[in-house]
CSV table of C-alpha atoms and ligand atoms in Angstrom, one decimal:
chain,number,residue,atom,x,y,z
A,1,UNK,CA,-0.4,44.7,2.4
A,2,UNK,CA,3.3,44.8,1.5
A,3,UNK,CA,4.8,41.3,1.1
A,4,UNK,CA,7.9,39.8,-0.3
A,5,UNK,CA,7.2,38.1,-3.6
A,6,UNK,CA,9.0,37.6,-6.9
A,7,UNK,CA,9.9,41.0,-8.2
A,8,UNK,CA,8.4,42.4,-11.4
A,9,UNK,CA,9.8,40.0,-13.9
A,10,UNK,CA,9.7,42.5,-16.8
A,11,UNK,CA,13.0,42.1,-18.6
A,12,UNK,CA,14.8,40.7,-15.6
A,13,UNK,CA,17.9,38.7,-16.4
A,14,UNK,CA,16.1,35.5,-15.5
A,15,UNK,CA,13.2,36.3,-17.7
A,16,UNK,CA,15.4,37.2,-20.7
A,17,UNK,CA,17.3,33.9,-20.3
A,18,UNK,CA,14.0,32.1,-20.2
A,19,UNK,CA,12.8,33.9,-23.4
A,20,UNK,CA,16.1,33.1,-25.1
A,21,UNK,CA,15.7,29.4,-24.2
A,22,UNK,CA,12.1,29.4,-25.6
A,23,UNK,CA,13.4,31.0,-28.9
A,24,UNK,CA,16.1,28.4,-29.1
A,25,UNK,CA,13.6,25.6,-28.7
A,26,UNK,CA,11.3,27.1,-31.2
A,27,UNK,CA,14.0,27.5,-33.8
A,28,UNK,CA,15.1,23.9,-33.2
A,29,UNK,CA,11.5,22.8,-33.9
A,30,UNK,CA,11.3,24.8,-37.2
A,31,UNK,CA,12.8,23.0,-40.1
A,32,UNK,CA,15.2,24.7,-42.5
A,33,UNK,CA,13.1,26.9,-44.8
A,34,UNK,CA,10.4,27.5,-42.3
A,35,UNK,CA,9.1,30.8,-40.9
A,36,UNK,CA,6.8,31.5,-38.0
A,37,UNK,CA,5.0,34.8,-37.7
A,38,UNK,CA,3.2,35.8,-34.5
A,39,UNK,CA,1.4,39.1,-33.8
A,40,UNK,CA,0.2,40.9,-30.7
A,41,UNK,CA,-3.5,41.8,-30.3
A,42,UNK,CA,-4.6,45.1,-31.7
A,43,UNK,CA,-5.7,47.8,-29.3
A,44,UNK,CA,-9.4,47.9,-28.4
A,45,UNK,CA,-11.1,51.2,-28.4
A,46,UNK,CA,-13.9,52.0,-26.0
A,47,UNK,CA,-16.5,54.7,-26.8
A,48,UNK,CA,-14.6,55.8,-29.9
A,49,UNK,CA,-11.5,57.2,-28.3
A,50,UNK,CA,-10.4,55.4,-25.1
A,51,UNK,CA,-7.7,52.9,-26.0
A,52,UNK,CA,-7.7,49.8,-23.8
A,53,UNK,CA,-5.4,46.9,-23.7
A,54,UNK,CA,-6.9,43.6,-24.5
A,55,UNK,CA,-5.5,40.5,-23.0
A,56,UNK,CA,-2.4,39.9,-25.0
A,57,UNK,CA,-2.2,37.0,-27.4
A,58,UNK,CA,-0.9,34.0,-25.5
A,59,UNK,CA,1.5,32.8,-28.2
A,60,UNK,CA,3.0,36.3,-28.5
A,61,UNK,CA,3.5,36.5,-24.8
A,62,UNK,CA,5.0,33.1,-24.7
A,63,UNK,CA,7.4,33.6,-27.6
A,64,UNK,CA,8.2,37.4,-27.4
A,65,UNK,CA,7.5,38.0,-23.7
A,66,UNK,CA,6.3,41.6,-23.9
A,67,UNK,CA,2.8,42.9,-23.6
A,68,UNK,CA,3.1,45.4,-26.5
A,69,UNK,CA,0.4,46.4,-28.8
A,70,UNK,CA,0.8,46.6,-32.6
A,71,UNK,CA,3.9,44.3,-32.7
A,72,UNK,CA,4.8,41.3,-34.9
A,73,UNK,CA,7.6,38.8,-34.5
A,74,UNK,CA,9.1,36.7,-37.2
A,75,UNK,CA,11.1,33.6,-36.4
A,76,UNK,CA,13.0,32.4,-39.5
A,77,UNK,CA,15.0,29.5,-40.7
A,78,UNK,CA,14.7,30.8,-44.2
A,79,UNK,CA,16.5,34.2,-44.0
A,80,UNK,CA,20.2,34.2,-44.5
A,81,UNK,CA,21.0,36.1,-41.3
A,82,UNK,CA,18.0,36.9,-39.2
A,83,UNK,CA,16.5,34.3,-36.9
A,84,UNK,CA,14.4,36.6,-34.7
A,85,UNK,CA,13.0,39.9,-36.1
A,86,UNK,CA,10.6,42.3,-34.4
A,87,UNK,CA,8.3,44.9,-35.8
A,88,UNK,CA,7.3,47.3,-33.1
A,89,UNK,CA,5.7,50.7,-32.5
A,90,UNK,CA,8.5,53.2,-32.9
A,91,UNK,CA,9.5,55.5,-30.0
A,92,UNK,CA,7.6,58.7,-30.6
A,93,UNK,CA,7.9,61.6,-28.1
A,94,UNK,CA,4.4,62.9,-29.0
A,95,UNK,CA,2.7,59.6,-28.3
A,96,UNK,CA,4.8,59.0,-25.2
A,97,UNK,CA,3.1,62.0,-23.6
A,98,UNK,CA,-0.1,60.0,-23.7
A,99,UNK,CA,1.2,56.4,-23.3
A,100,UNK,CA,4.6,56.5,-21.9
A,101,UNK,CA,7.7,55.1,-23.5
A,102,UNK,CA,7.6,52.1,-25.9
A,103,UNK,CA,10.4,49.6,-26.3
A,104,UNK,CA,10.9,50.7,-29.9
A,105,UNK,CA,12.8,49.0,-32.6
A,106,UNK,CA,16.0,51.0,-31.6
A,107,UNK,CA,16.1,49.2,-28.3
A,108,UNK,CA,14.7,45.8,-29.2
A,109,UNK,CA,18.0,44.1,-30.3
A,110,UNK,CA,19.8,44.9,-27.1
A,111,UNK,CA,16.8,44.5,-24.8
A,112,UNK,CA,15.1,41.5,-26.3
A,113,UNK,CA,17.9,39.8,-28.3
A,114,UNK,CA,16.3,40.4,-31.7
A,115,UNK,CA,18.6,40.1,-34.7
A,116,UNK,CA,16.8,43.0,-36.3
A,117,UNK,CA,13.9,45.3,-35.4
A,118,UNK,CA,11.9,47.7,-37.5
A,119,UNK,CA,9.0,50.1,-37.0
A,120,UNK,CA,5.7,48.3,-37.4
A,121,UNK,CA,4.8,50.6,-40.3
A,122,UNK,CA,7.5,48.9,-42.3
A,123,UNK,CA,6.0,45.4,-41.9
A,124,UNK,CA,4.3,45.3,-45.3
A,125,UNK,CA,7.3,46.5,-47.2
A,126,UNK,CA,9.7,44.1,-45.4
A,127,UNK,CA,7.7,41.0,-45.0
A,128,UNK,CA,8.3,39.7,-48.5
A,129,UNK,CA,12.1,39.6,-47.7
A,130,UNK,CA,11.3,37.3,-44.8
A,131,UNK,CA,9.0,35.0,-46.8
A,132,UNK,CA,11.3,34.9,-49.9
A,133,UNK,CA,12.4,31.3,-50.5
A,134,UNK,CA,10.5,30.1,-47.4
A,135,UNK,CA,9.0,26.6,-47.8
A,136,UNK,CA,6.4,26.8,-45.1
A,137,UNK,CA,4.9,29.6,-43.0
A,138,UNK,CA,3.4,29.0,-39.5
A,139,UNK,CA,0.9,31.5,-38.3
A,140,UNK,CA,-2.3,31.6,-36.3
A,141,UNK,CA,-4.6,32.4,-39.3
A,142,UNK,CA,-8.0,33.7,-38.4
A,143,UNK,CA,-6.9,35.3,-35.1
A,144,UNK,CA,-5.7,38.7,-36.3
A,145,UNK,CA,-7.3,39.2,-39.7
A,146,UNK,CA,-5.3,42.4,-40.5
A,147,UNK,CA,-2.0,40.5,-40.1
A,148,UNK,CA,-3.4,37.5,-42.1
A,149,UNK,CA,-4.0,39.9,-45.0
A,150,UNK,CA,-0.5,41.3,-44.8
A,151,UNK,CA,1.1,37.9,-44.9
A,152,UNK,CA,-1.0,36.8,-47.9
A,153,UNK,CA,-0.2,40.1,-49.7
A,154,UNK,CA,3.5,39.5,-49.0
A,155,UNK,CA,3.1,36.1,-50.6
A,156,UNK,CA,1.4,37.7,-53.6
A,157,UNK,CA,4.3,40.2,-54.0
A,158,UNK,CA,6.7,37.2,-54.1
A,159,UNK,CA,4.5,35.3,-56.5
A,160,UNK,CA,4.8,38.2,-58.9
A,161,UNK,CA,8.6,38.0,-58.6
A,162,UNK,CA,8.8,34.2,-59.4
A,163,UNK,CA,10.3,34.8,-62.8
A,164,UNK,CA,13.3,36.5,-61.0
A,165,UNK,CA,14.1,33.1,-59.5
A,166,UNK,CA,12.4,33.8,-56.1
A,167,UNK,CA,10.4,31.0,-54.5
A,168,UNK,CA,7.2,32.0,-52.8
A,169,UNK,CA,5.9,29.8,-49.9
A,170,UNK,CA,3.1,27.4,-50.8
A,171,UNK,CA,2.4,25.9,-47.4
A,172,UNK,CA,0.7,27.9,-44.7
A,173,UNK,CA,-0.1,26.1,-41.5
A,174,UNK,CA,-1.3,26.9,-38.0
A,175,UNK,CA,1.5,27.7,-35.6
A,176,UNK,CA,-0.1,25.5,-33.0
A,177,UNK,CA,1.8,22.5,-34.4
A,178,UNK,CA,5.2,23.9,-33.5
A,179,UNK,CA,4.5,26.2,-30.6
A,180,UNK,CA,1.8,24.5,-28.5
A,181,UNK,CA,3.8,21.4,-27.7
A,182,UNK,CA,6.4,23.7,-26.2
A,183,UNK,CA,3.8,25.4,-24.1
A,184,UNK,CA,2.6,22.1,-22.7
A,185,UNK,CA,5.6,21.4,-20.5
A,186,UNK,CA,6.3,24.2,-18.1
A,187,UNK,CA,9.9,25.3,-17.3
A,188,UNK,CA,11.0,25.9,-13.7
A,189,UNK,CA,10.5,29.6,-14.4
A,190,UNK,CA,7.0,29.1,-15.5
A,191,UNK,CA,6.1,26.8,-12.6
A,192,UNK,CA,7.4,29.5,-10.2
A,193,UNK,CA,5.1,32.1,-11.8
A,194,UNK,CA,2.1,29.7,-11.6
A,195,UNK,CA,2.9,29.0,-7.9
A,196,UNK,CA,2.9,32.7,-7.2
A,197,UNK,CA,-0.4,33.2,-9.0
A,198,UNK,CA,-1.9,30.3,-7.0
A,199,UNK,CA,-0.6,31.7,-3.7
A,200,UNK,CA,-2.2,35.1,-4.4
A,201,UNK,CA,-5.4,33.3,-5.5
A,202,UNK,CA,-5.5,31.3,-2.2
A,203,UNK,CA,-5.3,34.5,-0.2
A,204,UNK,CA,-8.0,36.0,-2.4
A,205,UNK,CA,-10.3,33.0,-1.9
A,206,UNK,CA,-9.8,33.1,1.9
A,207,UNK,CA,-10.9,36.8,1.9
A,208,UNK,CA,-13.8,35.9,-0.4
A,209,UNK,CA,-15.0,33.1,1.9
A,210,UNK,CA,-15.0,35.5,4.9
A,211,UNK,CA,-16.9,38.2,2.9
A,212,UNK,CA,-19.5,35.9,1.3
A,213,UNK,CA,-21.9,36.0,4.2
A,214,UNK,CA,-25.7,36.4,4.1
A,215,UNK,CA,-26.7,40.0,3.3
A,216,UNK,CA,-23.5,40.7,1.3
A,217,UNK,CA,-23.8,40.9,-2.5
A,218,UNK,CA,-21.9,38.7,-4.9
A,219,UNK,CA,-20.0,41.8,-6.1
A,220,UNK,CA,-18.8,42.4,-2.5
A,221,UNK,CA,-17.1,39.0,-2.7
A,222,UNK,CA,-15.7,39.8,-6.2
A,223,UNK,CA,-14.3,43.1,-4.8
A,224,UNK,CA,-12.3,41.2,-2.2
A,225,UNK,CA,-10.9,38.9,-4.9
A,226,UNK,CA,-9.9,41.9,-7.1
A,227,UNK,CA,-8.5,43.8,-4.2
A,228,UNK,CA,-6.3,40.9,-3.2
A,229,UNK,CA,-5.1,40.3,-6.8
A,230,UNK,CA,-4.2,44.0,-7.3
A,231,UNK,CA,-2.6,44.2,-3.9
A,232,UNK,CA,0.0,41.8,-5.1
A,233,UNK,CA,0.6,43.2,-8.6
A,234,UNK,CA,-1.7,40.6,-10.2
A,235,UNK,CA,-4.9,40.8,-12.1
A,236,UNK,CA,-7.8,38.4,-12.8
A,237,UNK,CA,-6.9,35.6,-15.2
A,238,UNK,CA,-10.6,35.6,-16.3
A,239,UNK,CA,-13.7,37.3,-15.1
A,240,UNK,CA,-14.5,36.1,-11.5
A,241,UNK,CA,-17.5,33.9,-11.0
A,242,UNK,CA,-19.3,34.5,-7.7
A,243,UNK,CA,-22.6,32.6,-7.8
A,244,UNK,CA,-24.8,32.4,-4.7
A,245,UNK,CA,-27.8,30.0,-4.4
A,246,UNK,CA,-29.1,28.9,-7.8
A,247,UNK,CA,-26.4,31.1,-9.5
A,248,UNK,CA,-23.9,28.4,-8.5
A,249,UNK,CA,-25.5,26.1,-11.0
A,250,UNK,CA,-24.8,28.5,-13.9
A,251,UNK,CA,-21.4,27.5,-15.3
A,252,UNK,CA,-20.3,30.8,-16.7
A,253,UNK,CA,-22.2,33.1,-14.3
A,254,UNK,CA,-20.3,36.4,-14.2
A,255,UNK,CA,-22.9,39.1,-13.5
A,256,UNK,CA,-22.3,38.8,-9.7
A,257,UNK,CA,-25.1,41.1,-8.8
A,258,UNK,CA,-27.3,39.1,-6.4
A,259,UNK,CA,-27.6,39.4,-2.7
A,260,UNK,CA,-26.4,36.3,-0.8
A,261,UNK,CA,-29.1,34.7,1.3
A,262,UNK,CA,-28.9,32.7,4.5
A,263,UNK,CA,-28.8,29.1,3.5
A,264,UNK,CA,-27.1,29.7,0.1
A,265,UNK,CA,-24.0,27.9,-1.1
A,266,UNK,CA,-21.6,30.4,-2.7
A,267,UNK,CA,-19.5,29.2,-5.6
A,268,UNK,CA,-16.4,31.3,-6.3
A,269,UNK,CA,-14.3,30.5,-9.4
A,270,UNK,CA,-11.5,33.0,-9.6
A,271,UNK,CA,-7.8,33.0,-10.4
A,272,UNK,CA,-5.0,35.6,-10.4
A,273,UNK,CA,-2.7,36.2,-13.4
A,274,UNK,CA,0.8,36.9,-12.2
A,275,UNK,CA,3.8,37.5,-14.5
A,276,UNK,CA,1.6,36.5,-17.5
A,277,UNK,CA,0.7,33.2,-15.8
A,278,UNK,CA,-2.8,32.1,-14.7
A,279,UNK,CA,-4.2,30.2,-11.8
A,280,UNK,CA,-7.8,28.9,-11.7
A,281,UNK,CA,-9.4,27.8,-8.4
A,282,UNK,CA,-12.9,27.2,-7.4
A,283,UNK,CA,-14.3,26.8,-3.9
A,284,UNK,CA,-17.9,26.4,-2.8
A,285,UNK,CA,-19.0,27.2,0.8
A,286,UNK,CA,-22.1,27.8,2.8
A,287,UNK,CA,-22.8,31.5,3.3
A,288,UNK,CA,-23.9,31.0,6.9
A,289,UNK,CA,-20.9,28.8,7.8
A,290,UNK,CA,-22.8,25.5,8.0
A,291,UNK,CA,-23.7,23.0,5.3
A,292,UNK,CA,-27.2,21.6,5.4
A,293,UNK,CA,-27.2,17.8,5.2
A,294,UNK,CA,-28.4,18.0,1.6
A,295,UNK,CA,-25.7,20.5,0.7
A,296,UNK,CA,-23.1,18.4,2.5
A,297,UNK,CA,-24.1,15.3,0.6
A,298,UNK,CA,-23.6,17.0,-2.8
A,299,UNK,CA,-20.4,18.7,-1.6
A,300,UNK,CA,-18.9,15.5,-0.3
A,301,UNK,CA,-19.7,13.7,-3.6
A,302,UNK,CA,-17.9,16.3,-5.6
A,303,UNK,CA,-14.9,16.3,-3.1
A,304,UNK,CA,-14.6,12.5,-3.3
A,305,UNK,CA,-14.6,12.7,-7.1
A,306,UNK,CA,-12.0,15.4,-7.1
A,307,UNK,CA,-9.8,13.5,-4.7
A,308,UNK,CA,-10.1,10.4,-6.8
A,309,UNK,CA,-9.3,12.3,-10.0
A,310,UNK,CA,-6.3,13.9,-8.3
A,311,UNK,CA,-4.9,10.5,-7.2
A,312,UNK,CA,-5.2,9.3,-10.8
A,313,UNK,CA,-3.0,12.2,-12.1
A,314,UNK,CA,0.5,11.1,-12.8
A,315,UNK,CA,2.9,10.8,-15.7
A,316,UNK,CA,1.7,8.3,-18.3
A,317,UNK,CA,-2.0,8.8,-17.8
A,318,UNK,CA,-4.2,11.1,-19.9
A,319,UNK,CA,-6.8,13.8,-19.2
A,320,UNK,CA,-9.3,11.3,-20.6
A,321,UNK,CA,-8.5,8.9,-17.8
A,322,UNK,CA,-8.7,11.6,-15.2
A,323,UNK,CA,-12.1,12.7,-16.6
A,324,UNK,CA,-13.4,9.1,-16.6
A,325,UNK,CA,-12.4,8.7,-12.9
A,326,UNK,CA,-14.3,11.9,-12.0
A,327,UNK,CA,-17.3,11.0,-14.2
A,328,UNK,CA,-17.5,7.6,-12.6
A,329,UNK,CA,-17.4,8.9,-9.0
A,330,UNK,CA,-19.9,11.7,-9.7
A,331,UNK,CA,-22.3,9.4,-11.5
A,332,UNK,CA,-22.1,6.8,-8.7
A,333,UNK,CA,-22.9,9.5,-6.2
A,334,UNK,CA,-25.7,10.9,-8.3
A,335,UNK,CA,-27.3,7.5,-8.5
A,336,UNK,CA,-27.0,6.9,-4.8
A,337,UNK,CA,-28.5,10.3,-4.1
A,338,UNK,CA,-31.4,9.4,-6.5
A,339,UNK,CA,-30.6,12.4,-8.8
A,340,UNK,CA,-30.4,10.2,-11.9
A,341,UNK,CA,-31.2,6.6,-12.7
A,342,UNK,CA,-28.7,3.8,-12.6
A,343,UNK,CA,-27.1,1.4,-13.3
A,344,UNK,CA,-23.7,3.1,-13.2
A,345,UNK,CA,-22.4,1.8,-16.6
A,346,UNK,CA,-25.6,2.7,-18.4
A,347,UNK,CA,-25.7,6.1,-16.8
A,348,UNK,CA,-22.2,6.7,-18.1
A,349,UNK,CA,-22.6,5.1,-21.5
A,350,UNK,CA,-25.9,6.9,-22.2
A,351,UNK,CA,-24.3,10.2,-20.8
A,352,UNK,CA,-27.2,10.6,-18.4
A,353,UNK,CA,-24.7,12.0,-16.0
A,354,UNK,CA,-24.4,15.1,-18.1
A,355,UNK,CA,-27.7,16.2,-16.5
A,356,UNK,CA,-25.7,17.1,-13.4
A,357,UNK,CA,-22.1,17.2,-14.7
A,358,UNK,CA,-22.0,18.7,-18.2
A,359,UNK,CA,-18.4,19.9,-18.4
A,360,UNK,CA,-14.9,18.3,-18.7
A,361,UNK,CA,-12.7,17.8,-15.6
A,362,UNK,CA,-9.4,19.3,-16.7
A,363,UNK,CA,-7.7,21.8,-19.0
A,364,UNK,CA,-4.1,22.9,-19.4
A,365,UNK,CA,-3.1,25.9,-17.3
A,366,UNK,CA,-0.3,28.4,-18.1
A,367,UNK,CA,0.0,31.7,-20.0
A,368,UNK,CA,-3.7,31.3,-20.8
A,369,UNK,CA,-6.2,30.0,-18.3
A,370,UNK,CA,-7.3,27.5,-20.8
A,371,UNK,CA,-3.8,27.1,-22.0
A,372,UNK,CA,-2.7,26.1,-25.4
A,373,UNK,CA,-1.5,22.6,-25.9
A,374,UNK,CA,-2.8,19.7,-27.9
A,375,UNK,CA,-5.4,17.6,-26.1
A,376,UNK,CA,-5.4,15.0,-28.9
A,377,UNK,CA,-2.9,14.2,-31.6
A,378,UNK,CA,-3.2,12.2,-34.8
A,379,UNK,CA,-0.5,9.6,-35.0
A,380,UNK,CA,1.4,10.3,-38.2
A,381,UNK,CA,2.6,6.7,-38.4
A,382,UNK,CA,-0.9,5.6,-39.0
A,383,UNK,CA,-0.7,3.0,-36.1
A,384,UNK,CA,-3.7,4.7,-34.4
A,385,UNK,CA,-6.1,6.0,-37.0
A,386,UNK,CA,-8.1,8.1,-34.4
A,387,UNK,CA,-6.6,11.0,-32.5
A,388,UNK,CA,-4.8,9.9,-29.3
A,389,UNK,CA,-5.0,11.9,-26.1
A,390,UNK,CA,-1.9,13.6,-24.9
A,391,UNK,CA,0.0,11.6,-22.3
A,392,UNK,CA,0.8,13.5,-19.1
A,393,UNK,CA,4.5,14.3,-18.4
A,394,UNK,CA,6.3,16.0,-15.6
A,395,UNK,CA,6.0,19.7,-15.9
A,396,UNK,CA,2.5,19.8,-17.3
A,397,UNK,CA,0.0,21.9,-15.3
A,398,UNK,CA,-3.7,21.0,-15.3
A,399,UNK,CA,-6.8,21.8,-13.4
A,400,UNK,CA,-9.0,19.2,-11.8
A,401,UNK,CA,-12.5,20.6,-11.4
A,402,UNK,CA,-15.5,18.3,-11.1
A,403,UNK,CA,-18.8,19.6,-10.0
A,404,UNK,CA,-22.5,18.8,-9.6
A,405,UNK,CA,-25.1,21.2,-10.8
A,406,UNK,CA,-28.7,20.3,-10.1
A,407,UNK,CA,-31.0,22.1,-12.7
A,408,UNK,CA,-34.2,20.9,-14.4
A,409,UNK,CA,-33.3,18.3,-17.0
A,410,UNK,CA,-35.1,15.5,-18.7
A,411,UNK,CA,-32.8,12.9,-17.0
A,412,UNK,CA,-33.2,14.3,-13.5
A,413,UNK,CA,-35.4,12.1,-11.3
A,414,UNK,CA,-38.4,13.5,-9.3
A,415,UNK,CA,-36.5,12.4,-6.2
A,416,UNK,CA,-33.9,15.1,-7.1
A,417,UNK,CA,-36.4,17.8,-6.0
A,418,UNK,CA,-34.8,18.6,-2.6
A,419,UNK,CA,-31.4,19.2,-4.4
A,420,UNK,CA,-32.7,21.4,-7.1
A,421,UNK,CA,-30.6,24.5,-7.8
A,422,UNK,CA,-27.7,23.3,-5.7
A,423,UNK,CA,-24.3,23.8,-7.4
A,424,UNK,CA,-20.9,22.7,-6.2
A,425,UNK,CA,-17.5,22.8,-8.0
A,426,UNK,CA,-14.1,22.2,-6.5
A,427,UNK,CA,-11.1,23.2,-8.6
A,428,UNK,CA,-7.4,22.9,-7.9
A,429,UNK,CA,-4.3,23.5,-10.0
A,430,UNK,CA,-2.0,20.5,-10.3
A,431,UNK,CA,1.6,20.1,-11.4
A,432,UNK,CA,2.5,16.7,-12.9
A,433,UNK,CA,5.7,15.6,-11.2
A,434,UNK,CA,8.2,12.7,-11.8
A,435,UNK,CA,6.3,10.4,-9.6
A,436,UNK,CA,2.8,11.7,-9.4
A,437,UNK,CA,1.1,15.1,-9.0
A,438,UNK,CA,1.5,18.1,-6.8
A,439,UNK,CA,-1.6,20.0,-5.8
A,440,UNK,CA,-0.4,23.6,-6.0
A,441,UNK,CA,-3.4,25.1,-4.2
A,442,UNK,CA,-3.2,23.2,-0.9
A,443,UNK,CA,-3.5,26.1,1.5
A,444,UNK,CA,-7.2,26.6,0.8
A,445,UNK,CA,-9.4,24.3,2.8
A,446,UNK,CA,-11.8,22.0,1.0
A,447,UNK,CA,-12.9,19.4,3.5
A,448,UNK,CA,-16.4,20.4,4.6
A,449,UNK,CA,-15.4,20.4,8.3
A,450,UNK,CA,-12.4,22.6,7.6
A,451,UNK,CA,-14.6,25.0,5.7
A,452,UNK,CA,-17.1,25.2,8.5
A,453,UNK,CA,-14.2,25.7,11.0
A,454,UNK,CA,-12.8,28.5,9.0
A,455,UNK,CA,-16.2,30.2,8.5
A,456,UNK,CA,-17.2,29.6,12.1
A,457,UNK,CA,-14.2,31.5,13.2
A,458,UNK,CA,-15.2,34.7,11.4
B,501,LIG,N1,-12.6,29.4,-14.8
B,501,LIG,C1,-12.7,28.7,-16.0
B,501,LIG,C2,-12.6,27.3,-15.8
B,501,LIG,O1,-12.7,26.8,-14.7
B,501,LIG,O2,-12.2,26.6,-16.7
B,502,MN,MN1,-10.8,25.7,-14.9
B,503,MN,MN1,-12.2,27.9,-12.9
């Protein structure tokens, strides 16, 4: 299974340059007197003693670039000398016996370009120095309560020193405002990582389609996905969804325990995470290699909607527009198949279509599978009093993932009975380019004939 692919990126020169560019952009977005604090996720303990790594905080990964527990980064335009400061677990030969070497504060300046680095145990004592005379503190309050408490207690330490002429920060705000717009537009480095995650995922889905035959269990299909991810140094970007038969209509089905039956459609929603970057792809296929006419009708409706939505994706449009294109196409098809009542505009305006298409069509994709990035922004000029959807620009990466899920619902017509418990979703990852959109996941068939040809050949 060996294959040439991007080498482990950990602290490679290209990765370090990328991280330096991100820090530069962040520091340019911070105003004089502003400080931003971002912490890594705490370790999770299983059964009282087994330490496990949780998925790292996406903002920490984006800004600091290392998957390191118990770490905090401070970015400052308030401190007289330090712009980038790290608090890390210290190198400790006793702990290293169990966990292997840590980067440690000793190595962080030379390895990671920090202006200063300290053991994490010194955070409480040193944080007031970094908040002194700061005007505004950006932090993801509510995400890591222990860190929130330390920031607020550093503020209180400074408040008590006010009579010494020290200013304590009054304004605390969510770091989303400065960090997430940066995460929205992907650099060439990031796009390469997502491309590789997508490539691995395509291979995994091809194996999954071959394994998802009648008699196999959903977990056998999941095993093929995980095997392929791991074979390429990747891991799942989220828990794999393998839903056969009626399970395909459960949006967040993850148990993956059922046996696949002849005549089932199998919905596989799975994506690799490679180099901290996610992919997110869904394919739906007939377990026995042939769509029934009813399955094909639903499948083709979803595919038409997806293709129309993809053609709408380009710079200047919004995810709202793409969603409306998909909703229109799905609703039109659902009326023609007598799943829900028309007319089209009324089915959309009254949201009857949500009986068979209850979710959104797109999300941002990047370090996190549902990546950070504003979907709507309030216009500070006041020209638009309501939040305005983000306008797509080259470098943004999105999913387009319409579906039809026929489950009992008050808006479902009796004529929908033959379609009951059919579920289809088709999801691809899309890079917005200068002139349009590039589907990154093109090597995975989605035309029904192509799927039948692929499965017929097994
Ligand atoms: N797999 C999660 C999603 O499609 O959004
Ligand atoms: Mn998705
Ligand atoms: Mn998905």
